[in-house]
Amino acid sequence: MTDRKRFLPGKLISSSVGIAVLLTGCGGGGGGSDDDLGLGDGVADISGIIEIAAGTRVDGDYADLWAATGSGSDATVSLPVPSTTGGYLSDRAGQYDSGLEYPEDPDDTYQVPLVDGDRYFLQCFSATGADADTLKATLVLNLDGNLTEIEDACGEGVTVNTSGSATFTISANDGGPFRYVLSIAPKTSLSALDVSWPEPPLRVDQAIVSGSAAVANTLSSSGLRASSVMELERSIGPDTWQVRRKSGASALSGVAGGTQDARAETIEWIQGMREEFGIDVEPNYEFRLTALTGSNPFYADPDDWNLAAIRMDDVWSSGAALTGAGVGVAVMDTGMFSTTPDSYSNWHEDLVHNVVKKGGILDFVNPDYDVDGQEGRDEVPGTPITPANPAATSFHGTHVAGIIAAEDNSVGTVGIAHQATIIPYRVLGVGPVDGEDGTGAVSDLIAAINNAATDRTDVDVINLSLGGLPPVEALQDATDLAYDNDILVVAAGGNSGDASAVYPAANQRVVGVGATNREGELASYSNFGQSVDLLAPGGSLNDGIVNAYGKVSGESLSDDYAYLAGSSMAAPHVAGVYALMKGVQDITPVQFRAQLIAGDLTTTVGPDGTYELDNYTLYGAGLLDANRAVSNIDSFPTVVSAWPRVVELSPSGSERQVLLEVLKHSAENDPRISGSPDLPAAFTLTDNEGNPISSGDAIPDAVRISVNPDAVSGDRPLVEEIRIPYSNGTDSFDLKIPVYVQAADTSGDRDAGRHYVLLLDADDFDSSRSRQVLADYSNGQYRFAIDDVAPGDYILVAGTDLDNNGYVCESGEACAEYPETGRRQVISIGEGDLQLDMSTSFRRPAIAEMGLPRYGFRGYPVPGHQTGTRPDRSLAE
């Protein structure tokens, strides 16, 4: 299998000695002295082109334009689909503390053609650093005379249900000057709509280290230098440790600039250990449960629409003994409701006989999140009362377990596999900062999964109704270990309502589950794309799924029921059906995934099966069908899986590697390519070494897909499906790889606003060696030149200052960093001239693209602009 390890940038660009050693990805120090690099004493000229990402547009009367020219256009701006548009609004004029001024700008207007299913999303950012929650904006959509008005529209996303010519009017109601980004995307878009720098929660001064036994020596007090900056806290799995920053240890590297906070120092410490000691270190991120709605007490007959949706009535009426008996389901969640949570007993009346004590550690919540009164890990996974807010105690894990295995008794609900054994793991506790129930550290989750994979023989499937993580290699290693030990891992696909990848659901070999509502349609909140292999019932925001819960009255606990919605509720439907199948026949995760890929476990999505768009299935294999699953239990085809499941490419030409995995029936021959791939004209397909794929070839470990920019045209995205035929000599299949390419967007129409280009001293952004120029705009791109640059180490960035507050690259501003936004690198300038090109956009890269997040980053101050003086140049028209 092709190595999945993340790419860590490793180059420092030098104008006199070529390629040397990099010190940073998203933060790193200078590359040594000039003498070390052999630089001369002369000067260099720096120039470059800044390409504007397709679909990028800008407000016509933003504050910086007014400050520079004394005017701006309030005319309606035309937008393509998809598009990302940056703007500025304020209900009053005023002055920042720096002396820079901002004008009154009460509203902006945009025109865009929309079709059914297009989505729009507004995000707002304070220009003064005030809490974004104080910003008040109203968005009015006029779609061919039909008005939709959203008050407090910041952070709101809407899907349109009709086609036509649309006018957006965004108005500032309160909150002073602010930036905003209006994102518009078709339903088929794979891109996330987030335009702020990602700041996933993490545990300060903690990290996860993975590697061979040699790494253990590095961590030991008698080992290498790493022991001077970190100390071993505990093992969380094979060759995996949780470590803590040693008291008094400083970060090992850093690029100047940006507001430091404890999270940023933690990232610098991690980055420094990677570079200094060559070990695999990752942040200890926090994650959360993925339910959306609270409890509505339930006492009457159960509302079992979710079971009908997956055809459980047909399963139970078949006469077969389909109960999941003897199958162990590990529910890794908030623990299990008990009236005495400090003892392994007194479980919810709907689960009491299915939660069987078999010994071993089951509470993995570390002391930072634990409120159960017991120090460290223990054998009791009961859900304790949340001290700060008892009524808000989450019994999420109990609800999830009930969907899987609520008993067939005279009360409450009936679970899908109502005689399966529930093994409750407690991995979610109470957030130490905000006191929010249902929060945990990824190190605890990794430890729990590794425990189930190595220390227990009673676990057959793991349910993870949680998420919100970026990719973590140690977490992928843990889910791989479970899979290799014949444990299926099922995870919630996410609730952000877009195609952003949510982990662990997006991990390779993990079955990610999206959510449907009562009508069998994709729920408005449900993710799709990379994190979703299939769909199952999750409910809507005001009409969820009922199941077991708990109730807190003072210091006493009692059984209860609640309605919850979310992909948290969808995932246990799949875990339950797997338990049903395994209770009849000893199937494996390999067989289950093969059946899923072959379409043996699902049916088409929607009441009339019409939710398949242009040969591109947004929702994986479709809607879970329990009756089909148990009916096809003997079917085990040899198939090929692809990861990532869907591919997104840039219209300007890009390439993506897709890993292939053969899920093989032992009695069948190895599959081979059985014909020419069905390849749309815009794409090129090769194996991982660049060779064409031909009939008769063995299935390669990976393929590479690229797009020809000249073949991409039109004002809508290109949505295609590449099909690779293969056969094992008996059965034939098509490997289907959906590919999405953003609309080409005529380059001359692109505009991201006035761009300041900053060449900043890597050691001190305020140094007199730092330089600033204003880029020239022409025909949809920028050009810049910085002459007579003194030798030294620099970083090169560029961006807008829409609100005229003196900073570029803030969230909501267009931003370019060399060589890639989110992965800035130190450039060593010597005597030779350099051509350095970049790309700018209002979007921000995901953590997977950045490698490590960036915390407390306000942006880059524009030299001279902080004094309140006007810029000396305006954009060339």
PDB file of C-alpha atoms in Angstrom, residues 273-386:
ATOM      1  CA  MET A 273      10.765  18.876  17.540  1.00  0.00           C
ATOM      2  CA  ARG A 274       9.931  17.696  14.027  1.00  0.00           C
ATOM      3  CA  GLU A 275      12.816  19.640  12.568  1.00  0.00           C
ATOM      4  CA  GLU A 276      15.417  19.216  15.292  1.00  0.00           C
ATOM      5  CA  PHE A 277      14.897  15.539  16.090  1.00  0.00           C
ATOM      6  CA  GLY A 278      13.178  14.113  13.000  1.00  0.00           C
ATOM      7  CA  ILE A 279      10.338  12.510  14.933  1.00  0.00           C
ATOM      8  CA  ASP A 280       6.646  12.310  14.011  1.00  0.00           C
ATOM      9  CA  VAL A 281       4.892  14.749  16.359  1.00  0.00           C
ATOM     10  CA  GLU A 282       1.274  15.908  16.148  1.00  0.00           C
ATOM     11  CA  PRO A 283      -0.928  18.192  18.258  1.00  0.00           C
ATOM     12  CA  ASN A 284      -3.260  16.673  20.827  1.00  0.00           C
ATOM     13  CA  TYR A 285      -6.439  18.064  19.246  1.00  0.00           C
ATOM     14  CA  GLU A 286      -9.814  18.188  20.938  1.00  0.00           C
ATOM     15  CA  PHE A 287     -12.925  16.652  19.376  1.00  0.00           C
ATOM     16  CA  ARG A 288     -16.638  16.644  20.098  1.00  0.00           C
ATOM     17  CA  LEU A 289     -19.791  14.625  19.812  1.00  0.00           C
ATOM     18  CA  THR A 290     -21.814  15.241  16.638  1.00  0.00           C
ATOM     19  CA  ALA A 291     -25.424  15.534  17.814  1.00  0.00           C
ATOM     20  CA  LEU A 292     -27.308  18.774  17.196  1.00  0.00           C
ATOM     21  CA  THR A 293     -30.554  18.978  19.147  1.00  0.00           C
ATOM     22  CA  GLY A 294     -31.424  18.562  22.787  1.00  0.00           C
ATOM     23  CA  SER A 295     -33.893  16.375  24.595  1.00  0.00           C
ATOM     24  CA  ASN A 296     -37.671  16.244  24.379  1.00  0.00           C
ATOM     25  CA  PRO A 297     -38.974  13.812  27.003  1.00  0.00           C
ATOM     26  CA  PHE A 298     -40.577  10.724  25.495  1.00  0.00           C
ATOM     27  CA  TYR A 299     -43.015   8.534  27.356  1.00  0.00           C
ATOM     28  CA  ALA A 300     -45.479   7.249  24.752  1.00  0.00           C
ATOM     29  CA  ASP A 301     -45.052   4.600  22.058  1.00  0.00           C
ATOM     30  CA  PRO A 302     -41.756   5.017  20.209  1.00  0.00           C
ATOM     31  CA  ASP A 303     -41.524   6.980  17.006  1.00  0.00           C
ATOM     32  CA  ASP A 304     -39.605   4.513  14.859  1.00  0.00           C
ATOM     33  CA  TRP A 305     -39.521   6.271  11.483  1.00  0.00           C
ATOM     34  CA  ASN A 306     -35.755   5.755  11.359  1.00  0.00           C
ATOM     35  CA  LEU A 307     -36.136   1.977  11.539  1.00  0.00           C
ATOM     36  CA  ALA A 308     -38.757   1.996   8.802  1.00  0.00           C
ATOM     37  CA  ALA A 309     -36.413   4.106   6.647  1.00  0.00           C
ATOM     38  CA  ILE A 310     -33.791   1.337   6.599  1.00  0.00           C
ATOM     39  CA  ARG A 311     -36.467  -1.415   6.213  1.00  0.00           C
ATOM     40  CA  MET A 312     -36.072  -3.030   9.620  1.00  0.00           C
ATOM     41  CA  ASP A 313     -39.740  -4.123   9.461  1.00  0.00           C
ATOM     42  CA  ASP A 314     -38.844  -6.338   6.516  1.00  0.00           C
ATOM     43  CA  VAL A 315     -35.846  -7.715   8.402  1.00  0.00           C
ATOM     44  CA  TRP A 316     -37.843  -8.650  11.467  1.00  0.00           C
ATOM     45  CA  SER A 317     -40.765 -10.090   9.475  1.00  0.00           C
ATOM     46  CA  SER A 318     -38.464 -12.453   7.579  1.00  0.00           C
ATOM     47  CA  GLY A 319     -38.602 -14.975  10.425  1.00  0.00           C
ATOM     48  CA  ALA A 320     -34.805 -15.227  10.676  1.00  0.00           C
ATOM     49  CA  ALA A 321     -33.081 -14.911  14.045  1.00  0.00           C
ATOM     50  CA  LEU A 322     -31.571 -11.501  13.376  1.00  0.00           C
ATOM     51  CA  THR A 323     -30.706 -10.014  16.754  1.00  0.00           C
ATOM     52  CA  GLY A 324     -26.931  -9.385  16.808  1.00  0.00           C
ATOM     53  CA  ALA A 325     -26.531 -11.833  19.685  1.00  0.00           C
ATOM     54  CA  GLY A 326     -22.889 -12.511  20.512  1.00  0.00           C
ATOM     55  CA  VAL A 327     -21.578  -9.448  18.655  1.00  0.00           C
ATOM     56  CA  GLY A 328     -19.660  -6.817  20.624  1.00  0.00           C
ATOM     57  CA  VAL A 329     -20.165  -3.131  19.767  1.00  0.00           C
ATOM     58  CA  ALA A 330     -17.770  -0.634  21.345  1.00  0.00           C
ATOM     59  CA  VAL A 331     -19.540   2.715  21.718  1.00  0.00           C
ATOM     60  CA  MET A 332     -16.746   5.263  22.219  1.00  0.00           C
ATOM     61  CA  ASP A 333     -18.572   8.309  23.481  1.00  0.00           C
ATOM     62  CA  THR A 334     -19.664  10.098  26.678  1.00  0.00           C
ATOM     63  CA  GLY A 335     -19.949   6.796  28.525  1.00  0.00           C
ATOM     64  CA  MET A 336     -23.198   5.094  29.555  1.00  0.00           C
ATOM     65  CA  PHE A 337     -26.089   6.357  31.663  1.00  0.00           C
ATOM     66  CA  SER A 338     -26.280   4.833  35.122  1.00  0.00           C
ATOM     67  CA  THR A 339     -28.165   5.946  38.213  1.00  0.00           C
ATOM     68  CA  THR A 340     -24.903   5.218  40.041  1.00  0.00           C
ATOM     69  CA  PRO A 341     -22.250   6.342  37.532  1.00  0.00           C
ATOM     70  CA  ASP A 342     -19.356   5.487  39.852  1.00  0.00           C
ATOM     71  CA  SER A 343     -20.237   1.779  39.671  1.00  0.00           C
ATOM     72  CA  TYR A 344     -20.510  -0.675  36.775  1.00  0.00           C
ATOM     73  CA  SER A 345     -24.259  -1.238  37.278  1.00  0.00           C
ATOM     74  CA  ASN A 346     -27.753   0.295  37.227  1.00  0.00           C
ATOM     75  CA  TRP A 347     -27.737   1.016  33.495  1.00  0.00           C
ATOM     76  CA  HIS A 348     -30.673   2.454  31.561  1.00  0.00           C
ATOM     77  CA  GLU A 349     -33.706   0.140  31.585  1.00  0.00           C
ATOM     78  CA  ASP A 350     -33.521  -0.183  27.790  1.00  0.00           C
ATOM     79  CA  LEU A 351     -29.887  -1.339  27.841  1.00  0.00           C
ATOM     80  CA  VAL A 352     -29.336  -2.948  31.228  1.00  0.00           C
ATOM     81  CA  HIS A 353     -29.068  -6.532  29.964  1.00  0.00           C
ATOM     82  CA  ASN A 354     -26.926  -5.662  26.939  1.00  0.00           C
ATOM     83  CA  VAL A 355     -24.206  -3.759  28.815  1.00  0.00           C
ATOM     84  CA  VAL A 356     -22.255  -6.731  30.136  1.00  0.00           C
ATOM     85  CA  LYS A 357     -19.219  -6.286  32.358  1.00  0.00           C
ATOM     86  CA  LYS A 358     -16.159  -8.042  30.989  1.00  0.00           C
ATOM     87  CA  GLY A 359     -13.447  -6.154  32.846  1.00  0.00           C
ATOM     88  CA  GLY A 360     -10.633  -3.916  31.681  1.00  0.00           C
ATOM     89  CA  ILE A 361     -10.134  -0.160  31.371  1.00  0.00           C
ATOM     90  CA  LEU A 362     -13.157   1.500  29.741  1.00  0.00           C
ATOM     91  CA  ASP A 363     -12.913   5.110  30.978  1.00  0.00           C
ATOM     92  CA  PHE A 364     -10.125   6.747  28.983  1.00  0.00           C
ATOM     93  CA  VAL A 365     -10.912  10.388  29.767  1.00  0.00           C
ATOM     94  CA  ASN A 366      -7.761  12.044  31.077  1.00  0.00           C
ATOM     95  CA  PRO A 367      -7.857  14.276  34.158  1.00  0.00           C
ATOM     96  CA  ASP A 368      -8.084  17.491  32.114  1.00  0.00           C
ATOM     97  CA  TYR A 369     -11.604  16.503  31.032  1.00  0.00           C
ATOM     98  CA  ASP A 370     -12.664  14.123  33.795  1.00  0.00           C
ATOM     99  CA  VAL A 371     -15.279  15.006  36.412  1.00  0.00           C
ATOM    100  CA  ASP A 372     -15.992  11.514  37.764  1.00  0.00           C
ATOM    101  CA  GLY A 373     -13.932  11.965  40.920  1.00  0.00           C
ATOM    102  CA  GLN A 374     -11.538   9.131  40.038  1.00  0.00           C
ATOM    103  CA  GLU A 375      -7.972   9.938  39.082  1.00  0.00           C
ATOM    104  CA  GLY A 376      -6.904   8.703  35.646  1.00  0.00           C
ATOM    105  CA  ARG A 377      -8.245   5.772  33.648  1.00  0.00           C
ATOM    106  CA  ASP A 378     -10.574   3.311  35.308  1.00  0.00           C
ATOM    107  CA  GLU A 379     -12.935   0.413  34.609  1.00  0.00           C
ATOM    108  CA  VAL A 380     -16.186   2.337  35.113  1.00  0.00           C
ATOM    109  CA  PRO A 381     -17.584   4.090  31.982  1.00  0.00           C
ATOM    110  CA  GLY A 382     -20.618   5.653  33.689  1.00  0.00           C
ATOM    111  CA  THR A 383     -21.525   9.203  32.622  1.00  0.00           C
ATOM    112  CA  PRO A 384     -20.942  11.552  35.589  1.00  0.00           C
ATOM    113  CA  ILE A 385     -23.037  14.650  36.267  1.00  0.00           C
ATOM    114  CA  THR A 386     -21.482  17.800  34.792  1.00  0.00           C
TER     115      THR A 386
END
